Amino acid sequence: MPFIPEDWHGRQICLIVGMWTGDPAEGDARWRPVLEAGQVVGSLVAPMPYPFLNGAFDEGNPPGLQGYWKADFARELTDDILRVAQEFGSTVPSLATANHFYPIDGAVQRVAPDATAFPYRSVGFSPVIAGQWESPADNEANIAWVRSYWAALHQFTEPAGYINFQDTDDQVRVEANYAANYARLAEVKTKYDPDNFFHVNQNIKPVLAGRAAVEPEAAPA
C-alpha cells in the first residue's frame, strides 16, 4: 500500500477499511475518532469513487494464488475473539493472508430472518480467515494454520458462517448456515433442481421421496 511507510512493508498490521456515505462535509469529523484511537502507521482517508474502493486491494490478490478460507458469525467482538485474532495475526504465514471482520448491521438487521434465504440478521460480525499464498508446495502448512486459527476462534462464535467465504470441506455446515430456512430451501431445490444439476457449490441437496439426496459424481459436461 503506497500510504504505508516502507519500513512497515511485509509486517503485520491491523487495517481498518471503512466508508462514510453521508454529507461529505461531515467526513473528517466522522473519521477523526478512528485516526486518534491509537498509533496510526499510515492512512488514506479522502473522498473517492466507490469503484476505486472496490478495487483497492486487487494488486495484492493476483490471479493464481492458492487459497483456503474459513468463516463464522459473531454477535460481538469479545475480548476472547480479539485475543485469538491477535495471537494468530502475529503468525500470519503469507503476505496475501488476512483475517477480515465484516460488520453485519444497518439495513441487514431490519429484515426478518425468514424473509430471504439468509437467516443471521441479529449477528454483529462475520469473521473470515482468508488464507492465500503463492506456491502449492506450501499448501499443507497454510491450510493447517487456517484450520488451527478457526478451531481457536470457533469456540467463541456461532455455529454458522457467511457461506461465500467457506471452503469445500464446509459442506457439513450448510444446514447450520441456513438455520430454520434450510427445510424451505430444500423444498425449493427439490422442485426446481431435483437431480442436483447445480451442485458445485455449498450445496442444498434435494430430498426426493423414496431415495436419498442426489449427489452426482461429477459435474455434467
Coordinates of C-alpha atoms in Angstrom, one line a residue, residues 175 182-196 203-215:
E175 CA -27.7 -26.7 7.1
Y182 CA -33.0 -24.8 5.3
A183 CA -36.1 -27.0 5.1
R184 CA -37.9 -24.4 2.9
L185 CA -34.8 -24.0 0.7
A186 CA -34.5 -27.8 0.3
E187 CA -38.2 -27.9 -0.9
V188 CA -37.4 -25.2 -3.5
K189 CA -34.3 -27.2 -4.6
T190 CA -36.3 -30.4 -4.9
K191 CA -38.9 -28.6 -7.0
Y192 CA -36.6 -26.8 -9.4
D193 CA -33.4 -29.0 -9.4
P194 CA -34.4 -32.5 -8.4
D195 CA -31.3 -34.1 -10.0
N196 CA -29.0 -31.6 -8.3
N203 CA -24.9 -27.4 -1.8
I204 CA -28.5 -27.6 -0.6
K205 CA -29.4 -31.1 -1.7
P206 CA -32.9 -32.1 -3.0
V207 CA -34.7 -34.7 -0.9
L208 CA -36.9 -36.9 -3.0
A209 CA -39.4 -39.4 -1.8
G210 CA -38.1 -42.9 -1.6
R211 CA -34.4 -42.1 -2.2
A212 CA -31.6 -40.2 -0.6
A213 CA -30.4 -36.7 -1.7
V214 CA -28.8 -36.7 -5.1
E215 CA -25.0 -36.4 -5.2

